[in-house]
């Protein structure tokens, strides 16, 4: 029986607009609209009119186009998988962490490898002295991999591995470790990231150029489709794009365009799309734009279904986008870090409302150092509380039918599709990456975002608003890099002495010949080499002889950062500071006969260059002359370039915990080469407990996460003046 109230007369939209105009700025309701970084206009009010013409607003979960989720029952039957992304120091230490996490409610293992492993170097290579065991676990051979998964049943626990550059020896090591545990390949479940295109855009842990890298991906998809049917052969990753500065529409578009390129690669090998597409998975970053993140994930499933239909995929599993999510690392702040617990919870909720299949929640201290057991437990319990206490899991896609969310989902899909079509017009994502266009789009978005924060337009609580007068000390995990490297070298030496050297050389020669000819499956050959006890570095070197090692360009965007400091919307005192600093730099140039010149550098194997590129852009917009050092420099190479370029200062961007080794080394090299007058400053993730050590080593300025760039630029200028006085 339907009850009606004859006295109730619903108000019209016009009536609402008149009422709202009374409190809207300037009496204009449109002034309440929010223009997102993606160019989407979000209104303050949505009504039924906004969803009248949407073609997918009334679909169901488990059915095309899977907008509401890939499974019909979603979390009502089985919640998402709780993962803990971790890895540090030695295989023994990481193994102990994984086992504790699994015992405390974790449901899968996600492995972070150190940068030496990512870049295909064994721990005894001279280029990785500051990187071994610092930002992930050091893996040199199958013996390390066996320790890493000791007492973790690989036929029952799914394993996710973030690996792209040295993907062949690492995946092969996992397969052989499982074999020697008694687990056959067909029983292995999990995911290998294996997404190299995004490495050329943002993360930079590549080894080989794009073309041979795509051959490696095709070989892995082919091999796993035949021998590892439960294993995801690739995780197409937008996470690192957003972490590098991409807005949600760019992340969505570039990630799906990457996926499209990988499908083309597999089909070109003669594979039927339905033989492998069901094992492709995705990986999204989840940041603080709550509504946009939920809409992004819903739109992603819609667009992937459209893309796969374009390849004539018929199996429903080929049309479903399945995804892992991770809360944002970039949104975490060094200042007032307990706020990060709240940020991570909000981001986790967005991932869940968006329908993720698995989730990693970051620890609150990850803007400072590697997480402690205390912080990791809070991060893991965040997911357990959402799963077990909130009853959110009882309803499938609870945002469905929301006027706002349905319209925003379509708007996000349309914005991303326009970018995908632009990429296709360029000839596909490989060409968009090769040209540098995709990378510059992300870097421009990163510079704009940082400028919005530094100018106060975007609020970060505890950083540019509601700041604490004093910060409490936070316990930070510290890794003894020297001890880890020594133990790895000892294990490497033992392996090399005990193995059959002739068998190893034969296996490596087969890889080298296959890389040169294009014949044979490189994963199959890598597994054979790992069984013979070939190392990660040796297998990588065998392919490098034929493929070569990729070198990235160092071009940067200009003008984007300065554009955010426009007089219309930037606070007066902030604008005054900006203009005064620019004038001071002009005065310096007039007095010295040249502008202050800085070189922004990345040392070691840390390829995360968002901060370096944004700082370079902002300093250039202020009036500095700025040189960008190439990625992966040694301290010796950096010092030589700084002297040759006659710079006043070297800025070291560090995000991978190698600062205590690499920064003193660059200072020592400058002194050794007679350039004591070149000052060194440091920006990035540096625990406050390390500040005194760096200052005593000769560093003149340290600028942690959240430091406004104009403030750091002013300090660097003062230090340069002091050195010249």
C-alpha positions in Angstrom: 0.0 0.0 0.0 1.4 3.4 -1.0 1.0 6.4 1.3 1.0 9.9 -0.1 0.9 13.2 1.6 -1.3 15.7 -0.4 0.1 18.6 1.5 3.7 17.9 0.3 4.7 19.8 -2.8 8.3 19.1 -3.9 10.3 22.3 -4.6 11.5 23.0 -8.1 15.2 23.2 -9.0 14.7 26.9 -9.8 13.3 27.4 -6.3 16.3 25.8 -4.8 18.7 27.9 -6.9 17.0 31.1 -5.7 17.3 29.9 -2.1 20.9 28.9 -2.5 21.9 32.1 -4.2 21.2 34.0 -0.9 24.3 32.4 0.6 26.4 31.7 -2.5 29.4 33.9 -3.2 28.2 36.9 -5.2 24.8 35.4 -5.3 25.9 33.0 -8.0 25.1 29.4 -7.4 27.6 28.3 -10.1 30.3 29.7 -7.8 29.7 26.7 -5.6 30.8 24.3 -8.4 34.1 22.5 -7.8 36.4 22.2 -10.9 38.5 19.1 -10.3 42.1 18.8 -11.5 40.7 16.5 -14.1 38.6 19.3 -15.6 35.3 17.8 -14.3 32.8 20.3 -12.8 31.3 18.9 -9.7 28.1 20.6 -8.7 26.9 21.2 -5.1 23.6 19.5 -5.8 22.6 16.6 -8.1 19.0 15.6 -8.9 17.2 12.9 -10.9 17.7 15.1 -14.0 21.4 14.4 -13.9 20.9 10.6 -14.4 18.0 10.6 -16.9 20.2 10.0 -20.0 22.9 7.8 -18.5 23.1 4.5 -20.3 24.6 2.4 -17.5 23.0 3.8 -14.3 20.7 0.8 -13.9 23.1 -2.1 -14.5 23.8 -4.9 -12.0 27.0 -6.2 -10.4 28.4 -9.3 -12.1 27.0 -8.4 -15.5 28.2 -6.2 -18.4 29.6 -3.7 -18.3 30.6 -4.6 -14.7 30.4 -1.0 -13.5 28.9 -2.2 -10.2 31.6 -4.8 -9.7 33.0 -7.9 -11.4 31.2 -10.4 -9.1 27.4 -10.6 -8.6 27.6 -10.8 -4.8 30.9 -8.8 -4.2 31.6 -8.4 -0.5 28.3 -9.8 0.7 29.8 -13.3 0.3 33.6 -12.7 0.3 35.3 -9.4 1.3 38.4 -8.1 -0.4 41.8 -9.6 0.3 43.8 -7.8 3.0 47.4 -7.4 1.8 50.5 -6.0 3.5 53.0 -4.6 1.0 56.3 -4.9 2.7 59.9 -5.8 2.3 63.1 -4.6 3.9 66.6 -5.6 4.8 67.3 -9.3 4.3 65.0 -12.2 3.3 65.1 -13.5 6.9 63.7 -10.2 8.3 61.0 -9.8 5.7 59.9 -13.4 6.1 59.5 -12.8 9.8 57.3 -9.7 9.1 55.1 -11.6 6.6 54.5 -14.5 8.9 53.5 -12.1 11.7 51.2 -10.2 9.4 49.5 -13.4 8.2 49.0 -14.6 11.8 47.4 -11.2 12.7 44.8 -11.3 9.9 46.7 -10.6 6.7 45.4 -12.7 3.8 48.1 -12.4 1.2 51.8 -11.4 0.8 52.9 -8.4 -1.2 56.6 -8.2 -1.7 58.6 -4.9 -2.0 62.1 -5.5 -3.5 65.1 -3.2 -3.0 66.2 -0.9 -5.8 69.3 -3.0 -6.6 67.0 -5.9 -7.3 64.6 -3.8 -9.3 67.4 -2.6 -11.6 68.9 -6.0 -12.1 72.0 -5.6 -10.0 73.4 -8.2 -7.6 74.2 -6.7 -4.1 77.9 -6.7 -4.7 77.7 -4.4 -7.8 79.5 -1.1 -7.1 76.6 1.1 -8.4 74.3 -0.1 -5.6 76.3 0.4 -2.4 73.7 2.7 -0.9 70.5 0.8 -2.0 70.9 -2.7 -0.8 68.1 -3.7 1.6 66.9 -0.1 2.1 63.6 0.4 0.3 62.7 -3.3 0.0 64.2 -6.7 0.5 67.4 -7.7 -1.2 67.0 -10.7 -3.5 70.1 -12.0 -5.4 69.2 -15.6 -6.0 66.7 -18.4 -5.5 68.4 -19.1 -2.1 67.2 -15.6 -0.9 63.7 -16.4 -2.4 63.5 -19.7 -0.5 64.2 -17.9 2.8 61.7 -15.1 1.9 58.9 -17.7 1.7 60.1 -20.1 4.4 57.1 -21.6 6.2 54.7 -19.7 4.0 52.7 -22.4 2.0 52.8 -21.1 -1.6 49.9 -23.4 -2.6 47.6 -21.6 -0.1 48.9 -18.0 0.2 48.7 -15.7 -2.8 51.8 -13.7 -3.5 51.9 -10.3 -5.2 55.3 -9.0 -6.4 56.0 -5.5 -7.4 58.6 -6.1 -10.0 59.1 -4.8 -13.6 62.7 -4.3 -14.6 64.2 -7.6 -13.3 60.8 -9.3 -13.7 62.2 -12.5 -15.3 64.8 -13.6 -12.7 62.5 -12.6 -9.9 59.5 -14.4 -11.2 61.7 -17.4 -12.1 63.1 -17.3 -8.5 59.6 -17.5 -7.1 58.7 -20.4 -9.3 61.8 -22.4 -8.4 61.5 -21.6 -4.7 57.9 -23.0 -4.9 59.1 -26.1 -6.7 61.7 -26.7 -4.0 59.0 -26.2 -1.4 57.0 -29.0 -3.3 54.4 -26.7 -4.9 53.9 -27.1 -8.7 53.5 -24.1 -11.0 49.8 -24.8 -11.7 49.0 -24.3 -7.9 50.6 -20.9 -7.6 48.3 -17.9 -7.2 49.1 -14.2 -7.0 50.3 -11.4 -9.3 53.5 -10.1 -10.8 53.3 -6.4 -11.7 55.2 -6.7 -15.0 54.0 -3.3 -16.2 57.0 -1.7 -17.9 55.3 1.1 -19.8 54.4 3.0 -16.6 58.1 2.6 -15.5 59.2 4.8 -18.5 56.6 7.4 -17.5 57.0 7.6 -13.7 58.8 5.1 -11.6 61.9 4.5 -13.7 62.9 1.1 -12.4 63.4 -0.1 -15.9 66.4 -1.9 -17.3 65.9 -2.4 -21.1 64.4 -0.1 -23.8 60.7 -0.2 -24.5 60.7 -2.7 -27.5 62.6 -5.6 -25.8 60.7 -4.9 -22.6 57.5 -5.5 -24.4 58.9 -8.8 -25.7 59.6 -9.8 -22.1 55.9 -9.0 -21.2 54.6 -11.1 -24.1 56.8 -14.1 -23.0 55.5 -13.9 -19.4 51.9 -13.7 -20.5 52.5 -16.7 -22.9 54.3 -18.8 -20.3 51.9 -18.2 -17.4 48.8 -18.8 -19.6 50.2 -22.3 -20.3 51.8 -23.3 -17.0 50.4 -21.0 -14.2 46.6 -20.7 -14.8 45.8 -19.3 -11.3 48.5 -16.6 -11.5 48.0 -13.0 -12.8 50.6 -12.4 -15.5 50.5 -8.6 -15.2 49.1 -5.9 -12.9 48.6 -2.9 -15.0 49.4 -0.1 -12.6 48.0 3.4 -12.3 49.2 3.6 -8.7 52.6 5.0 -9.5 51.2 7.5 -12.0 49.0 9.1 -9.3 51.9 9.0 -6.9 54.0 10.9 -9.5 51.3 13.6 -9.9 48.7 12.4 -12.3 45.1 13.3 -11.6 42.5 10.6 -11.5 41.5 11.0 -15.2 45.1 10.8 -16.4 45.8 7.8 -14.1 42.7 6.0 -15.5 43.3 6.8 -19.1 47.0 6.0 -19.2 46.6 2.8 -17.3 43.8 1.5 -19.5 45.8 2.6 -22.6 48.8 0.6 -21.2 46.5 -2.4 -20.8 45.4 -2.1 -24.4 49.0 -2.1 -25.5 49.8 -5.3 -23.5 46.8 -7.0 -25.1 48.0 -6.1 -28.5 51.4 -7.5 -27.6 50.0 -10.9 -26.5 47.8 -11.1 -29.6 50.8 -10.4 -31.8 52.4 -13.5 -30.3 49.6 -15.5 -31.8 47.6 -15.9 -28.6 43.8 -15.8 -28.5 42.5 -13.0 -26.3 40.3 -15.2 -24.2 43.3 -17.4 -23.4 45.0 -14.8 -21.3 42.8 -11.7 -20.7 41.1 -13.3 -17.7 44.4 -13.2 -15.8 45.1 -9.5 -16.4 44.7 -7.4 -13.3 44.9 -3.7 -12.4 46.4 -1.6 -9.6 45.0 1.8 -8.6 46.2 4.5 -6.2 43.5 5.8 -3.9 44.1 9.4 -2.8 42.1 12.0 -0.9 39.7 13.0 -3.6 37.1 10.7 -2.2 34.2 11.0 -4.7 36.6 11.0 -7.7 38.3 7.8 -6.5 35.0 5.9 -6.1 33.9 7.2 -9.6 37.3 6.3 -11.1 37.1 2.6 -10.1 33.5 2.3 -11.4 34.4 4.0 -14.6 37.5 1.8 -15.0 35.3 -1.3 -15.2 33.0 0.3 -17.7 35.8 1.4 -20.0 37.8 -1.9 -19.8 34.7 -3.8 -20.8 34.4 -1.5 -23.8 38.1 -1.9 -24.7 38.0 -5.7 -24.5 34.9 -5.9 -26.6 37.0 -4.0 -29.2 39.3 -7.0 -29.2 36.3 -9.4 -29.7 36.8 -11.0 -26.3 33.9 -13.3 -25.6 34.7 -14.9 -22.2 33.0 -12.8 -19.5 36.2 -13.0 -17.4 38.1 -11.3 -20.3 35.7 -8.3 -19.9 36.0 -7.9 -16.2 38.4 -5.5 -14.7 39.8 -6.9 -11.4 41.9 -4.7 -9.3 44.2 -4.3 -6.3 44.3 -0.9 -4.6 46.8 0.9 -2.3 46.2 4.0 -0.3 48.3 6.9 -1.3 51.9 7.3 0.0 52.2 10.8 -1.4 49.2 12.1 0.7 51.0 11.1 3.9 52.7 14.0 5.7 55.8 14.1 7.8 54.2 16.9 9.8 51.7 15.9 12.5 51.9 12.3 11.1 49.1 10.8 13.2 46.8 12.6 10.8 47.9 10.0 8.3 45.9 7.3 10.1 42.7 9.3 9.3 43.9 9.9 5.7 44.5 6.2 5.1 41.1 5.3 6.6 39.3 7.7 4.3 41.3 6.3 1.3 40.6 2.7 2.3 36.9 3.5 2.4 37.0 4.9 -1.1 38.7 1.8 -2.3 36.1 -0.4 -0.7 33.2 1.7 -2.0 34.8 1.5 -5.4 34.8 -2.3 -5.3 38.4 -3.3 -5.0 39.4 -7.0 -5.0 42.4 -6.5 -2.6 43.8 -3.7 -0.6 47.0 -2.5 1.0 46.7 0.3 3.6 49.8 2.4 4.2 51.3 3.0 7.6 51.2 6.5 9.1 55.0 6.8 9.3 55.8 6.1 5.7 56.5 9.7 4.9 59.3 9.4 7.4 60.8 5.9 7.0 59.9 2.3 6.5 56.9 1.3 8.7 57.5 -0.1 12.2 55.5 -3.1 13.4 53.4 -0.7 15.5 52.4 1.4 12.6 51.9 -1.6 10.3 49.5 -3.2 12.8 47.3 0.0 12.8 47.3 0.0 9.0 46.3 -3.7 8.8 43.6 -3.2 11.6 42.1 -0.4 9.6 41.0 -2.9 7.0 39.9 -5.5 9.6 37.7 -2.9 11.3 36.1 -1.9 8.0 35.5 -5.6 7.2 34.4 -6.8 10.6 32.8 -3.9 12.4 31.0 -1.5 10.0 28.7 -3.8 8.0 29.8 -2.0 4.9 30.3 -5.4 3.3 26.7 -6.3 3.5 25.6 -4.0 0.7 26.9 -4.4 -2.9 28.0 -1.1 -4.5 26.1 1.1 -2.0 26.8 4.3 -4.1 24.6 2.9 -7.0 21.7 5.2 -7.7 23.3 8.2 -6.2 22.5 11.1 -8.6 26.0 12.5 -7.9 28.0 9.2 -8.2 26.3 8.0 -11.3 26.9 11.3 -13.1 30.4 11.6 -11.8 31.2 8.0 -12.9 30.0 8.9 -16.4 31.9 12.2 -16.4 35.1 10.4 -15.3 34.7 7.8 -18.0 34.2 10.5 -20.6 37.2 12.5 -19.5 39.4 9.4 -19.5 38.1 8.1 -22.9 39.0 11.4 -24.5 42.6 11.0 -23.4 42.6 7.4 -24.5 41.5 8.5 -28.0 44.3 11.1 -28.0 46.8 8.3 -27.2 45.4 6.1 -30.0 45.7 9.0 -32.5 49.4 9.1 -31.6 49.8 5.4 -32.5 49.2 3.8 -29.0 50.8 4.1 -25.6 54.2 2.8 -26.6 54.6 5.8 -28.9 53.1 8.2 -26.4 55.7 7.0 -23.9 58.6 7.0 -26.4 57.8 10.6 -27.4 57.9 11.8 -23.7 54.4 13.3 -24.1 52.8 11.1 -21.5 55.6 11.7 -18.9 55.3 15.5 -19.4 51.5 15.4 -18.9 52.0 13.8 -15.5 54.9 16.1 -14.5 52.8 19.2 -15.4 49.9 17.9 -13.2 52.4 17.3 -10.3 53.9 20.8 -10.6 50.4 22.3 -10.6 49.3 20.3 -7.5 52.4 21.3 -5.5 51.9 24.9 -6.4 48.3 24.8 -5.3 49.5 23.4 -1.9 52.4 25.9 -1.5 50.1 28.8 -2.4 47.5 27.7 0.1 44.7 26.9 -2.4 44.7 23.3 -1.5 44.6 22.7 2.3 46.8 20.0 3.9 46.0 19.8 7.6 49.1 20.1 9.7 51.2 21.3 6.8 49.9 24.5 5.4 47.0 25.0 7.8 46.5 24.2 11.5 50.2 23.6 12.0 51.7 22.4 15.2 54.2 24.6 16.9 56.4 21.6 17.8 56.4 18.2 16.4 56.7 15.1 18.6 59.4 12.6 17.7 58.2 9.5 15.9 60.0 6.1 16.2 61.4 5.2 12.8 62.8 2.0 11.4 66.4 2.2 10.5 68.2 -0.4 8.2 71.9 -1.0 8.6 72.7 -0.9 4.9 76.3 -2.0 5.3 75.4 -5.0 7.4 72.7 -6.1 4.9 75.1 -5.7 1.9 77.8 -7.7 3.7 75.5 -10.6 4.4 74.2 -10.6 0.8 77.7 -10.6 -0.6 78.6 -13.5 1.7 75.6 -15.5 0.4 76.4 -14.7 -3.2 80.0 -15.8 -2.8 78.8 -19.1 -1.2 76.4 -19.8 -4.1 79.0 -19.1 -6.7 81.5 -21.5 -5.1 79.0 -24.3 -4.7 77.2 -24.3 -8.1 78.1 -26.0 -11.4 79.7 -23.0 -13.2 79.5 -24.7 -16.6 75.8 -25.3 -16.3 75.2 -21.7 -15.2 77.2 -20.3 -18.2 75.3 -22.6 -20.6 71.9 -21.4 -19.2 73.0 -17.7 -19.4 74.3 -18.2 -23.0 70.9 -19.6 -24.0 69.2 -16.4 -22.6 71.7 -14.2 -24.4 71.1 -15.9 -27.7 67.3 -15.9 -27.3 67.4 -12.2 -26.5 69.4 -11.5 -29.7 67.3 -13.7 -32.0 63.9 -13.1 -30.6 63.3 -16.9 -30.5 62.4 -18.9 -27.4 60.6 -17.9 -24.2 62.7 -15.8 -21.9 60.8 -16.8 -18.8 61.2 -20.5 -19.5 65.0 -20.0 -20.0 65.2 -17.8 -16.9 63.6 -20.6 -14.8 66.2 -23.0 -16.1 69.0 -20.6 -15.2 67.6 -20.0 -11.7 67.5 -23.8 -11.1 71.2 -23.8 -12.0 71.7 -21.0 -9.3 72.3 -18.1 -11.7 71.8 -14.8 -10.0 69.4 -11.9 -10.6 72.4 -9.8 -11.9 73.7 -12.5 -14.1 70.4 -13.2 -15.8 69.8 -9.4 -16.3 73.3 -9.0 -17.7 72.8 -11.8 -20.2 69.8 -9.9 -21.7 71.5 -6.5 -21.5 74.2 -7.8 -23.9 71.6 -7.9 -26.6 69.0 -5.4 -25.4 71.2 -2.7 -24.0 70.3 -0.6 -20.9 67.7 2.2 -21.3 68.7 5.8 -20.6 66.0 8.3 -19.8 65.8 12.0 -20.8 65.8 14.7 -18.2 63.5 17.3 -19.8 61.3 19.3 -17.5 58.1 21.4 -17.7 58.2 25.1 -17.2 55.8 27.8 -16.2 53.2 25.4 -14.7 54.2 26.0 -11.1 54.4 29.8 -11.4 51.0 29.9 -13.1 49.4 28.7 -9.8 50.7 31.8 -8.1 48.2 34.1 -9.8 47.2 37.2 -8.1 43.4 36.5 -8.2 43.4 33.5 -5.9 46.7 33.3 -4.0 46.7 34.8 -0.6 48.3 38.2 -0.4 51.2 37.4 2.0 52.1 34.2 -0.1 52.1 36.3 -3.3 54.2 39.0 -1.7 56.7 36.3 -0.6 56.8 34.9 -4.1 57.4 38.2 -5.8 60.0 39.4 -3.2 62.0 36.2 -3.8 61.9 36.6 -7.5 63.1 40.2 -7.1 65.9 39.0 -4.8 67.0 36.4 -7.4 67.1 39.2 -10.1 69.2 41.3 -7.7 71.6 38.4 -7.2 71.9 38.0 -11.0 72.7 41.7 -11.5 75.3 41.7 -8.8 77.0 38.4 -9.7 76.7 38.6 -13.5 74.8 35.3 -13.6 71.8 33.7 -11.9 72.1 31.3 -9.0 72.7 27.9 -10.5 71.6 24.7 -9.0 71.8 21.1 -10.0 68.9 18.7 -8.9 70.2 15.2 -8.7 69.0 11.6 -7.9 71.8 9.4 -6.5 71.8 5.6 -6.5 69.0 3.5 -8.0 66.1 5.7 -6.7 64.0 6.5 -9.8 61.1 8.2 -8.1 61.6 11.7 -9.5 58.4 13.5 -8.8 59.9 15.7 -6.1 63.1 16.3 -8.2 61.1 17.4 -11.3 58.7 19.6 -9.3 61.5 21.3 -7.4 63.4 21.9 -10.7 60.3 23.4 -12.3 59.6 25.7 -9.4 63.2 26.9 -9.0 63.4 27.6 -12.7 60.1 29.5 -12.5 61.5 31.6 -9.7 64.5 32.6 -11.8 67.2 30.0 -10.9 69.3 28.4 -13.6 68.5 24.7 -13.1 70.4 21.6 -14.4 68.8 18.1 -14.0 71.3 15.3 -13.4 70.5 12.0 -15.1 68.9 9.3 -13.0 71.0 6.6 -11.3 74.2 8.7 -10.9 77.0 7.7 -8.6 78.3 10.4 -6.2 81.4 10.6 -8.3 79.4 11.2 -11.5 77.2 13.8 -9.8 80.2 15.7 -8.4 81.9 15.7 -11.8 78.8 17.1 -13.6 78.2 19.7 -10.9 81.8 21.0 -11.3 81.6 20.9 -15.1 78.3 22.9 -15.1 79.8 25.4 -12.6 76.8 25.2 -10.2 76.5 27.0 -6.9 74.5 24.2 -5.3 73.6 20.5 -5.6 70.2 19.4 -4.4 69.8 15.7 -3.7 66.3 14.3 -3.9 66.0 11.2 -1.8 63.0 8.9 -1.3 64.6 5.5 -0.9 66.5 5.7 2.4 70.0 5.9 0.9 70.8 9.4 2.2 73.1 8.3 5.0 75.4 6.6 2.5 75.0 8.6 -0.7 74.8 12.2 0.6 78.1 12.2 2.6 79.7 10.5 -0.5 78.7 13.4 -2.8 80.1 16.0 -0.3 83.3 14.0 0.0 83.6 13.8 -3.8 83.1 17.6 -4.2 85.9 18.2 -1.7 88.1 15.6 -3.3 87.7 17.3 -6.7 88.4 20.8 -5.2 84.8 22.1 -5.2 84.3 22.8 -1.5 82.4 26.0 -2.4 79.5 24.0 -4.0 76.8 23.6 -1.3 74.7 20.5 -0.9 71.1 20.5 0.2 68.7 17.5 0.6 65.0 17.1 0.0 62.6 14.1 0.4 62.0 11.4 2.9 64.6 11.9 5.7 63.8 10.9 9.3 64.4 13.8 11.7 66.7 11.5 13.7 69.1 11.6 10.7 69.2 15.5 10.4 72.1 16.0 12.7 74.1 13.3 11.0 73.6 15.0 7.6 74.4 18.5 8.9 77.6 17.2 10.5 78.4 15.6 7.1 78.3 19.1 5.6 74.7 19.4 4.3 73.5 23.0 4.3 69.7 22.5 4.2 67.2 19.7 4.7 63.7 20.1 3.3 61.3 17.3 4.3 57.9 16.5 2.9 55.5 19.4 3.1 58.2 22.1 3.0 56.9 24.9 0.7 59.2 25.1 -2.3 59.5 29.0 -2.1 60.7 28.6 1.5 63.4 26.0 0.5 64.4 28.2 -2.5 64.9 31.2 -0.2 67.0 29.2 2.1 69.1 27.8 -0.7 69.7 31.3 -2.1 70.8 32.5 1.3 73.2 29.6 1.6 74.6 30.4 -1.8 75.1 34.1 -0.8 76.8 33.0 2.4 79.2 30.7 0.5 80.1 33.5 -1.9 80.7 36.1 0.8 
